[in-house]
Short mmCIF file of C-alpha atoms in Angstrom, two decimals:
data_model
loop_
_atom_site.label_atom_id
_atom_site.label_comp_id
_atom_site.label_asym_id
_atom_site.label_seq_id
_atom_site.Cartn_x
_atom_site.Cartn_y
_atom_site.Cartn_z
CA MET R 17 109.42 -38.89 -150.12
CA PHE R 18 111.74 -41.59 -148.85
CA PRO R 19 112.39 -44.74 -150.88
CA THR R 20 110.03 -47.68 -150.58
CA GLY R 21 111.42 -50.02 -147.94
CA PHE R 22 113.12 -47.26 -145.93
CA VAL R 23 113.19 -48.43 -142.31
CA TRP R 24 111.24 -46.21 -139.91
CA GLY R 25 112.16 -47.09 -136.36
CA ALA R 26 112.71 -46.05 -132.77
CA ALA R 27 115.22 -47.36 -130.27
CA THR R 28 115.67 -48.15 -126.57
CA SER R 29 118.09 -50.11 -124.39
CA ALA R 30 117.36 -52.81 -121.85
CA TYR R 31 118.81 -51.19 -118.73
CA GLN R 32 117.10 -47.88 -119.38
CA ILE R 33 113.58 -49.28 -119.68
CA GLU R 34 113.13 -52.78 -118.28
CA GLY R 35 113.31 -52.46 -114.50
CA ALA R 36 112.67 -55.81 -112.77
CA LEU R 37 116.34 -56.02 -111.83
CA THR R 38 115.94 -59.11 -109.66
CA ALA R 39 113.10 -60.83 -111.52
CA ASP R 40 113.38 -64.37 -112.84
CA GLY R 41 116.97 -64.90 -111.77
CA ARG R 42 118.54 -61.85 -113.42
CA GLY R 43 122.12 -61.36 -112.26
CA ARG R 44 123.75 -58.15 -111.10
CA SER R 45 125.23 -55.74 -113.66
CA ILE R 46 127.89 -53.06 -113.37
CA TRP R 47 125.13 -50.46 -113.57
CA ASP R 48 123.35 -51.95 -110.56
CA THR R 49 126.57 -51.60 -108.59
CA PHE R 50 127.27 -48.13 -109.95
CA CYS R 51 123.80 -46.80 -109.12
CA ALA R 52 124.15 -48.03 -105.54
CA GLN R 53 127.22 -45.83 -104.97
CA ASP R 54 126.66 -42.36 -103.52
CA GLY R 55 127.13 -39.47 -105.93
CA ARG R 56 127.19 -41.51 -109.11
CA ILE R 57 123.67 -40.74 -110.39
CA VAL R 58 121.97 -37.35 -110.31
CA GLY R 59 119.33 -37.33 -107.58
CA GLY R 60 120.37 -40.76 -106.37
CA ASP R 61 118.13 -42.34 -109.02
CA ASN R 62 118.33 -45.99 -110.03
CA ALA R 63 116.81 -48.31 -112.61
CA GLU R 64 115.09 -50.76 -110.26
CA VAL R 65 111.74 -49.88 -111.84
CA ALA R 66 112.78 -47.67 -114.77
CA ILE R 67 109.63 -47.63 -116.94
CA ASP R 68 108.66 -51.21 -116.08
CA HIS R 69 108.95 -52.41 -119.66
CA TYR R 70 109.62 -55.95 -118.44
CA ASN R 71 105.99 -56.10 -117.30
CA ARG R 72 104.49 -53.61 -119.75
CA TYR R 73 106.11 -54.69 -123.00
CA ARG R 74 102.78 -55.54 -124.65
CA GLU R 75 101.49 -52.04 -123.94
CA ASP R 76 104.72 -50.59 -125.31
CA VAL R 77 104.63 -52.67 -128.49
CA LYS R 78 101.06 -51.48 -129.04
CA LEU R 79 102.40 -47.90 -128.85
CA MET R 80 104.95 -48.78 -131.50
CA ALA R 81 102.20 -50.13 -133.71
CA ASP R 82 100.14 -46.98 -133.17
CA LEU R 83 103.17 -44.96 -134.27
CA GLY R 84 103.44 -47.04 -137.42
CA LEU R 85 107.00 -48.12 -136.74
CA THR R 86 108.33 -50.65 -139.21
CA ALA R 87 111.24 -51.58 -136.92
CA TYR R 88 112.18 -51.45 -133.24
CA ARG R 89 115.79 -51.46 -132.07
CA PHE R 90 116.24 -52.84 -128.55
CA SER R 91 119.01 -54.44 -126.54
CA VAL R 92 119.04 -57.61 -124.51
CA SER R 93 120.29 -57.63 -120.94
CA TRP R 94 123.34 -59.84 -120.62
CA PRO R 95 122.83 -60.51 -116.87
CA ARG R 96 119.14 -61.27 -117.46
CA ILE R 97 120.10 -63.99 -119.94
CA GLN R 98 123.38 -65.14 -118.38
CA PRO R 99 123.48 -63.98 -114.75
CA ASP R 100 127.23 -64.42 -114.23
CA GLY R 101 128.42 -63.63 -117.75
CA SER R 102 129.60 -67.22 -118.18
CA GLY R 103 128.19 -70.61 -117.37
CA ALA R 104 124.46 -71.23 -117.06
CA TYR R 105 121.87 -69.32 -119.07
CA SER R 106 118.47 -68.31 -117.75
CA GLY R 107 115.59 -69.83 -119.65
CA LYS R 108 113.23 -67.26 -118.16
CA GLY R 109 115.46 -64.42 -119.32
CA LEU R 110 115.57 -65.76 -122.86
CA ASP R 111 111.83 -66.36 -122.77
CA PHE R 112 111.17 -62.69 -122.08
CA TYR R 113 112.92 -61.67 -125.28
CA LYS R 114 111.16 -64.42 -127.21
CA ARG R 115 107.83 -63.04 -126.00
CA LEU R 116 108.89 -59.50 -126.92
CA VAL R 117 109.99 -60.54 -130.40
CA ASP R 118 106.81 -62.53 -130.99
CA GLU R 119 104.73 -59.51 -129.92
CA LEU R 120 106.63 -57.27 -132.33
CA LEU R 121 106.19 -59.70 -135.19
CA SER R 122 102.48 -60.00 -134.48
CA TYR R 123 102.18 -56.30 -135.35
CA GLY R 124 104.48 -56.53 -138.35
CA ILE R 125 107.30 -54.67 -136.59
CA ASP R 126 110.79 -55.89 -137.48
CA PRO R 127 112.94 -56.57 -134.38
CA TRP R 128 116.48 -55.14 -134.50
CA LEU R 129 118.45 -56.73 -131.67
CA THR R 130 121.52 -55.17 -130.03
CA LEU R 131 123.56 -57.62 -128.00
CA TYR R 132 125.37 -55.17 -125.71
CA HIS R 133 124.25 -51.78 -124.49
CA TRP R 134 126.60 -51.38 -121.52
CA ASP R 135 125.09 -53.69 -118.86
CA LEU R 136 128.08 -55.96 -118.27
CA PRO R 137 127.48 -58.71 -115.69
CA GLN R 138 129.17 -57.64 -112.45
CA ALA R 139 130.87 -61.03 -112.20
CA LEU R 140 132.81 -60.27 -115.39
CA GLU R 141 133.82 -56.84 -114.10
CA ASP R 142 135.05 -58.51 -110.92
CA ALA R 143 137.20 -60.72 -113.15
CA GLY R 144 138.72 -57.69 -114.92
CA GLY R 145 135.94 -56.25 -117.06
CA TRP R 146 136.51 -55.03 -120.60
CA PRO R 147 140.23 -54.37 -120.01
CA SER R 148 140.50 -58.17 -119.80
CA ARG R 149 140.72 -60.03 -123.11
CA ASP R 150 138.67 -62.87 -121.68
CA THR R 151 135.57 -60.64 -121.59
CA SER R 152 135.64 -60.51 -125.39
CA LYS R 153 135.54 -64.29 -125.53
CA ARG R 154 132.71 -64.43 -123.00
CA PHE R 155 130.75 -61.96 -125.14
CA ALA R 156 131.20 -64.07 -128.26
CA ASP R 157 129.80 -67.09 -126.39
CA PHE R 158 126.88 -64.98 -125.19
CA ALA R 159 126.22 -63.68 -128.70
CA ALA R 160 126.21 -67.20 -130.11
CA THR R 161 123.69 -68.39 -127.53
CA VAL R 162 121.28 -65.47 -128.01
CA HIS R 163 121.58 -65.81 -131.77
CA ALA R 164 120.89 -69.54 -131.61
CA GLU R 165 117.76 -68.90 -129.54
CA LEU R 166 116.38 -65.93 -131.48
CA GLY R 167 117.97 -66.13 -134.91
CA ASP R 168 114.93 -67.91 -136.34
CA ARG R 169 112.78 -64.80 -135.81
CA VAL R 170 115.29 -61.91 -135.65
CA ARG R 171 117.11 -61.08 -138.87
CA ASN R 172 118.88 -57.80 -137.97
CA TRP R 173 121.60 -57.90 -135.33
CA SER R 174 124.12 -55.42 -133.96
CA THR R 175 126.91 -56.28 -131.59
CA VAL R 176 128.23 -53.52 -129.29
CA ASN R 177 126.44 -50.19 -128.96
CA GLU R 178 128.84 -47.23 -128.92
CA PRO R 179 132.07 -48.92 -127.79
CA TRP R 180 133.58 -45.44 -127.30
CA CYS R 181 131.21 -44.81 -124.40
CA ALA R 182 131.64 -48.22 -122.82
CA ALA R 183 135.43 -47.87 -122.90
CA PHE R 184 136.15 -44.24 -122.19
CA LEU R 185 133.19 -43.17 -120.06
CA GLY R 186 133.37 -46.42 -118.14
CA TYR R 187 137.11 -46.79 -117.62
CA ALA R 188 138.66 -43.34 -118.18
CA SER R 189 136.31 -40.59 -117.02
CA GLY R 190 134.36 -42.79 -114.61
CA GLU R 191 131.14 -41.05 -115.61
CA HIS R 192 129.57 -44.39 -116.52
CA ALA R 193 129.74 -47.82 -114.91
CA PRO R 194 131.99 -49.31 -113.69
CA GLY R 195 133.26 -45.84 -112.76
CA ARG R 196 136.99 -46.46 -113.14
CA ARG R 197 139.51 -43.71 -113.99
CA GLU R 198 142.34 -45.71 -115.52
CA PRO R 199 143.41 -44.40 -118.94
CA ALA R 200 145.57 -47.40 -119.84
CA ALA R 201 142.76 -49.78 -118.87
CA ALA R 202 140.32 -47.74 -120.97
CA LEU R 203 142.54 -48.20 -124.01
CA ARG R 204 142.61 -51.97 -123.49
CA ALA R 205 138.85 -51.90 -123.00
CA ALA R 206 138.34 -50.08 -126.31
CA HIS R 207 140.33 -52.73 -128.17
CA HIS R 208 138.59 -55.61 -126.42
CA LEU R 209 135.17 -54.13 -127.18
CA ASN R 210 136.18 -54.00 -130.84
CA LEU R 211 137.48 -57.55 -130.60
CA ALA R 212 134.23 -58.65 -128.95
CA HIS R 213 132.37 -57.27 -131.95
CA GLY R 214 134.51 -59.24 -134.38
CA LEU R 215 134.35 -62.49 -132.43
CA ALA R 216 130.57 -62.17 -132.12
CA VAL R 217 130.21 -61.56 -135.86
CA GLN R 218 132.19 -64.71 -136.56
CA ALA R 219 130.20 -66.77 -134.06
CA MET R 220 126.82 -65.66 -135.40
CA ARG R 221 127.85 -65.92 -139.04
CA ALA R 222 128.88 -69.54 -138.47
CA GLN R 223 125.37 -70.31 -137.19
CA ASN R 224 123.24 -68.53 -139.77
CA ALA R 225 124.64 -66.91 -142.87
CA ASP R 226 121.26 -65.26 -143.57
CA SER R 227 121.39 -63.01 -140.50
CA LEU R 228 122.22 -59.36 -141.19
CA ILE R 229 124.89 -58.24 -138.73
CA GLY R 230 126.35 -54.81 -138.08
CA GLY R 231 128.51 -52.76 -135.78
CA CYS R 232 127.33 -49.57 -134.09
CA VAL R 233 129.38 -46.40 -133.57
CA ASN R 234 128.60 -42.94 -132.24
CA VAL R 235 130.18 -40.34 -134.48
CA TYR R 236 130.83 -36.61 -134.13
CA PRO R 237 132.24 -34.19 -136.68
CA VAL R 238 135.08 -32.32 -134.99
CA THR R 239 135.81 -28.68 -135.82
CA PRO R 240 138.87 -26.70 -134.65
CA ALA R 241 137.88 -23.53 -132.82
CA THR R 242 140.37 -21.53 -134.91
CA GLY R 243 142.88 -22.17 -137.65
CA SER R 244 145.76 -22.28 -135.18
CA GLU R 245 148.10 -25.25 -135.21
CA ALA R 246 147.11 -26.14 -131.63
CA ASP R 247 143.40 -26.18 -132.46
CA GLN R 248 143.92 -28.17 -135.65
CA ASP R 249 145.91 -30.75 -133.70
CA ALA R 250 143.18 -30.88 -131.06
CA ALA R 251 140.61 -31.64 -133.77
CA ARG R 252 142.82 -34.37 -135.22
CA ARG R 253 143.23 -35.95 -131.79
CA ILE R 254 139.55 -35.95 -130.83
CA ASP R 255 138.45 -37.11 -134.27
CA GLY R 256 140.99 -39.91 -134.03
CA LEU R 257 139.84 -41.18 -130.66
CA GLN R 258 136.11 -40.64 -131.21
CA ASN R 259 135.68 -41.62 -134.85
CA ARG R 260 138.67 -43.13 -136.64
CA PHE R 261 139.77 -45.52 -133.88
CA PHE R 262 136.49 -47.41 -134.31
CA LEU R 263 135.58 -46.81 -137.94
CA ASP R 264 139.04 -47.73 -139.20
CA ALA R 265 139.10 -50.91 -137.11
CA LEU R 266 135.65 -52.10 -138.18
CA LEU R 267 135.84 -51.15 -141.84
CA LYS R 268 139.57 -51.13 -142.70
CA GLY R 269 141.09 -53.57 -140.23
CA SER R 270 143.59 -51.09 -138.81
CA TYR R 271 144.05 -48.51 -136.10
CA PRO R 272 145.15 -44.99 -137.15
CA GLU R 273 148.89 -44.63 -136.70
CA ASP R 274 148.58 -41.07 -135.37
CA VAL R 275 146.13 -42.20 -132.69
CA LEU R 276 148.44 -45.00 -131.56
CA ALA R 277 151.25 -42.44 -131.41
CA ASP R 278 149.09 -40.13 -129.29
CA LEU R 279 148.54 -43.01 -126.87
CA SER R 280 152.03 -44.53 -126.88
CA HIS R 281 152.84 -43.09 -123.46
CA LEU R 282 150.02 -45.17 -122.00
CA SER R 283 150.84 -48.54 -123.51
CA ASP R 284 153.08 -50.47 -125.88
CA MET R 285 149.86 -51.94 -127.34
CA GLU R 286 150.88 -55.48 -126.46
CA PHE R 287 147.20 -56.33 -126.03
CA ILE R 288 146.69 -56.06 -129.81
CA GLN R 289 147.53 -59.62 -130.80
CA ASP R 290 148.22 -61.05 -134.23
CA GLY R 291 145.00 -61.54 -136.11
CA ASP R 292 142.91 -59.26 -133.88
CA LEU R 293 142.36 -56.55 -136.46
CA ALA R 294 141.37 -59.06 -139.12
CA THR R 295 138.83 -60.45 -136.67
CA ILE R 296 137.51 -56.97 -135.84
CA ALA R 297 137.09 -56.25 -139.55
CA ALA R 298 135.14 -59.44 -140.22
CA PRO R 299 132.67 -58.63 -143.03
CA ILE R 300 129.46 -57.00 -141.81
CA ASP R 301 126.20 -56.30 -143.60
CA MET R 302 125.59 -52.78 -142.32
CA LEU R 303 126.96 -49.98 -140.20
CA LEU R 304 124.74 -48.47 -137.53
CA ILE R 305 125.43 -44.79 -136.85
CA ASN R 306 124.39 -42.89 -133.73
CA TYR R 307 124.49 -39.12 -134.24
CA TYR R 308 123.60 -36.29 -131.88
CA SER R 309 125.90 -33.29 -132.16
CA ARG R 310 129.20 -31.67 -133.24
CA PHE R 311 132.38 -31.02 -131.25
CA THR R 312 134.28 -27.73 -131.51
CA VAL R 313 137.68 -28.04 -129.86
CA SER R 314 140.70 -26.02 -128.83
CA GLY R 315 144.23 -27.07 -128.03
CA ALA R 316 145.19 -23.70 -126.60
CA PRO R 317 146.49 -23.70 -123.01
CA GLY R 318 143.60 -23.21 -120.64
CA GLY R 319 141.09 -23.99 -123.37
CA ALA R 320 137.42 -23.88 -122.51
CA ALA R 321 135.92 -26.81 -120.67
CA SER R 322 133.23 -28.83 -122.36
CA ALA R 323 130.02 -26.89 -122.85
CA ALA R 324 128.18 -30.12 -121.99
CA ALA R 325 129.66 -31.01 -118.62
CA ALA R 326 129.37 -34.44 -117.05
CA PRO R 327 126.41 -34.76 -114.68
CA THR R 328 128.54 -35.80 -111.73
CA ASP R 329 132.19 -35.54 -110.75
CA SER R 330 134.32 -37.29 -113.34
CA GLY R 331 137.66 -37.28 -115.08
CA SER R 332 138.39 -36.83 -118.76
CA PRO R 333 137.44 -39.53 -121.28
CA TRP R 334 139.95 -38.13 -123.79
CA ILE R 335 142.94 -40.26 -122.91
CA GLY R 336 146.18 -38.83 -124.25
CA SER R 337 144.40 -35.56 -125.07
CA GLU R 338 143.18 -34.40 -121.69
CA HIS R 339 144.43 -30.89 -122.49
CA VAL R 340 141.87 -30.39 -125.26
CA GLY R 341 139.06 -27.97 -124.47
CA PHE R 342 135.54 -28.18 -125.86
CA VAL R 343 134.19 -24.84 -127.02
CA ASN R 344 130.58 -23.74 -127.34
CA GLY R 345 130.06 -23.12 -131.05
CA GLY R 346 127.19 -20.72 -130.51
CA ARG R 347 124.43 -23.07 -131.70
CA PRO R 348 121.16 -23.79 -129.90
CA VAL R 349 121.50 -26.55 -127.32
CA THR R 350 119.28 -29.31 -125.96
CA SER R 351 118.69 -29.80 -122.26
CA MET R 352 121.80 -32.01 -122.27
CA GLY R 353 123.85 -29.00 -123.34
CA TRP R 354 124.48 -30.66 -126.71
CA GLU R 355 124.57 -28.31 -129.67
CA VAL R 356 121.97 -28.87 -132.38
CA ASP R 357 123.78 -29.23 -135.70
CA ASP R 358 122.08 -31.27 -138.38
CA SER R 359 124.81 -30.31 -140.86
CA GLY R 360 127.16 -32.53 -138.87
CA LEU R 361 125.11 -35.56 -139.83
CA ARG R 362 125.50 -34.65 -143.49
CA GLU R 363 129.25 -34.28 -142.97
CA MET R 364 129.66 -37.66 -141.28
CA LEU R 365 127.48 -39.56 -143.74
CA ARG R 366 129.41 -38.15 -146.67
CA ARG R 367 132.72 -38.86 -145.00
CA ILE R 368 131.84 -42.48 -144.20
CA ALA R 369 130.54 -43.03 -147.73
CA ASP R 370 133.65 -41.51 -149.31
CA GLU R 371 136.43 -42.78 -147.04
CA TYR R 372 135.34 -46.33 -146.22
CA PRO R 373 134.20 -49.39 -148.16
CA ARG R 374 130.64 -49.01 -149.36
CA ILE R 375 128.16 -50.58 -146.95
CA PRO R 376 124.47 -50.06 -146.12
CA LEU R 377 124.08 -47.37 -143.45
CA TYR R 378 121.38 -46.84 -140.83
CA ILE R 379 120.89 -44.00 -138.39
CA SER R 380 120.40 -46.16 -135.32
CA GLU R 381 120.07 -43.31 -132.81
CA ASN R 382 119.18 -39.66 -133.31
CA GLY R 383 117.19 -37.46 -130.99
CA ALA R 384 117.20 -34.73 -128.38
CA ALA R 385 116.37 -34.20 -124.72
CA TYR R 386 114.14 -31.28 -123.79
CA ASP R 387 112.34 -30.28 -120.59
CA ASP R 388 108.97 -31.76 -121.45
CA VAL R 389 105.91 -31.23 -119.28
CA ILE R 390 102.31 -32.38 -119.49
CA GLY R 391 99.99 -29.47 -120.18
CA GLU R 392 96.68 -28.81 -118.46
CA ASP R 393 94.94 -30.48 -121.38
CA GLY R 394 96.94 -33.66 -120.86
CA THR R 395 99.15 -33.23 -123.95
CA VAL R 396 102.92 -32.84 -124.24
CA HIS R 397 103.93 -30.21 -126.76
CA ASP R 398 107.59 -30.53 -127.82
CA PRO R 399 108.14 -28.41 -130.94
CA ASP R 400 111.92 -28.28 -130.45
CA ARG R 401 112.13 -32.07 -130.74
CA VAL R 402 109.89 -32.05 -133.80
CA ALA R 403 112.17 -29.48 -135.42
CA TYR R 404 115.27 -31.48 -134.45
CA ILE R 405 114.04 -34.74 -135.98
CA ASP R 406 112.62 -32.99 -139.03
CA ALA R 407 115.95 -31.28 -139.75
CA HIS R 408 117.91 -34.51 -139.40
CA LEU R 409 115.48 -36.47 -141.55
CA ARG R 410 115.91 -33.83 -144.26
CA ILE R 411 119.64 -34.48 -144.11
CA CYS R 412 118.92 -38.20 -144.42
CA HIS R 413 116.75 -37.62 -147.49
CA ALA R 414 119.37 -35.42 -149.13
CA ALA R 415 122.03 -38.06 -148.40
CA ILE R 416 119.96 -40.73 -150.13
CA GLU R 417 119.38 -38.43 -153.11
CA SER R 418 123.14 -37.91 -153.36
CA GLY R 419 123.77 -41.65 -153.60
CA ILE R 420 124.73 -42.43 -150.00
CA PRO R 421 123.42 -45.94 -149.13
CA LEU R 422 121.34 -44.84 -146.14
CA GLN R 423 118.47 -47.25 -145.61
CA GLY R 424 116.80 -46.43 -142.31
CA TYR R 425 116.34 -44.12 -139.31
CA PHE R 426 115.71 -44.93 -135.65
CA ALA R 427 114.61 -42.11 -133.35
CA TRP R 428 116.12 -42.04 -129.88
CA SER R 429 114.25 -42.78 -127.92
CA LEU R 430 110.88 -44.42 -128.12
CA MET R 431 110.03 -43.44 -124.53
CA ASP R 432 111.42 -41.34 -121.71
CA ASN R 433 113.60 -43.52 -119.53
CA PHE R 434 116.58 -43.82 -117.17
CA GLU R 435 119.22 -41.59 -118.73
CA TRP R 436 122.32 -43.21 -117.20
CA ALA R 437 124.22 -40.87 -114.86
CA TRP R 438 121.59 -38.18 -115.42
CA GLY R 439 118.90 -40.34 -113.80
CA TYR R 440 115.36 -39.40 -114.74
CA GLY R 441 116.00 -35.68 -115.21
CA LYS R 442 116.52 -35.82 -119.00
CA ARG R 443 113.74 -36.83 -121.38
CA PHE R 444 114.57 -38.04 -124.90
CA GLY R 445 111.34 -39.91 -125.60
CA LEU R 446 108.75 -39.56 -128.31
CA VAL R 447 106.43 -40.88 -125.61
CA TYR R 448 106.20 -39.15 -122.24
CA VAL R 449 106.37 -41.40 -119.19
CA ASP R 450 104.99 -40.39 -115.80
CA TYR R 451 107.49 -42.13 -113.56
CA GLU R 452 105.07 -42.24 -110.61
CA THR R 453 102.16 -43.88 -112.45
CA GLN R 454 104.00 -45.33 -115.49
CA ALA R 455 101.33 -43.76 -117.70
CA ARG R 456 102.48 -43.27 -121.30
CA THR R 457 101.46 -40.20 -123.33
CA MET R 458 102.42 -39.59 -126.93
CA LYS R 459 104.13 -36.24 -127.31
CA SER R 460 103.48 -34.04 -130.32
CA SER R 461 106.77 -35.35 -131.73
CA ALA R 462 105.35 -38.89 -131.67
CA LEU R 463 102.23 -37.80 -133.52
CA TRP R 464 104.35 -35.89 -136.04
CA TYR R 465 106.65 -38.89 -136.53
CA ALA R 466 103.67 -41.19 -137.00
CA ASP R 467 102.32 -38.84 -139.66
CA THR R 468 105.70 -38.77 -141.38
CA ILE R 469 105.87 -42.58 -141.42
CA ARG R 470 102.31 -42.87 -142.68
CA HIS R 471 103.08 -40.58 -145.61
CA GLY R 472 106.53 -42.09 -146.25
CA GLY R 473 108.17 -38.69 -146.12
CA LEU R 474 108.17 -35.10 -144.92
CA LEU R 475 105.15 -33.06 -145.85
CA GLY R 476 106.42 -29.60 -144.91
CA ARG R 477 109.10 -28.10 -142.74
CA ALA R 478 108.29 -28.49 -139.06
CA GLN R 479 107.31 -25.31 -137.24
#
């Protein structure tokens, strides 16, 4: 049994579900531009319709209520609210999120609002994007406006979702929008995304001290393939860039010296100005953790390529460590090619609890993509996903029992949706979506999760 008050949630992001890309004055985002370019998205897919949540949000909130969710984590679309990323705000865009929040509250579902899940207004990218310091300031202004409009009914806020992805997949590998392959620019982007978090925290805190505000990071335990010096150094490098660069900044107010040394050939770090790290480490109320898998790495010459290759042609996101290979550790994999390793969640929760200042923790994303199909009887049977979530929730329970301040879990994702560069070919949802008809069908994982929530815990190991 989980403690009374444990948060049972599911998560989505605006660009992946909303559609309606030109409705009510919404501006253009970097993902709109990216999807329009040949070869960027598997199958040439785009998010013009996605799962039509903009028009079907009431139906979707009813699904959440049927699941028994106590919380729903969603993001707002920056270009829907502020079409050019600066200047005028769209009243219609803000009104959509007010309607969504009111609908959630009418069912007793707590709204958890994420301010940025990668859909930067194209106008800001044209002005330099995240490698430009000014984008951080624009984000703080945006955060303050959304908070002023919704802070009376939304208590839980997070700033930037997975800054690692936005910086290094967007500006180094080019796998994500805006599709640039500029390692030095990616490093500046990573810092400015961190700075945007800190500036937004300050802006929101000044408006309402009662709001609960957190940062959100995607973490991976990193294991050397062997005990060799090269493999150990590879693990140090990848852990530094994936985990410590962001955790240390948010929770300690510093960047790891070894990581800066690894990257010194790219920059003299002049973009890190006096006071930046203190701003980034502005006190927060919680840390949101996204966890999916473990990395096993090798620094040997000619090391194995990543077992989970990018969906389309791309460079390496591992700036300064492009030589590192990613080795298949021999574990079962999801349809994304990601290894299933619930023990890695235990490892990262313990590490964060032991190595950083104590702070409430939430699993803000955890889930798996599998090749789901609707059976002849109209049901979707997904036992692998049930087993995945069950195993990770058992780790969560054990963590709580051991004294780790873990207070909630959000499954990724509530519904099948647009999976970024993978298009519609990968399904993470608890709810199956027929993309032709937009019909929603609860998978067996949704029914299992609803039963778990109803009982406040796990009744027996999933089969």
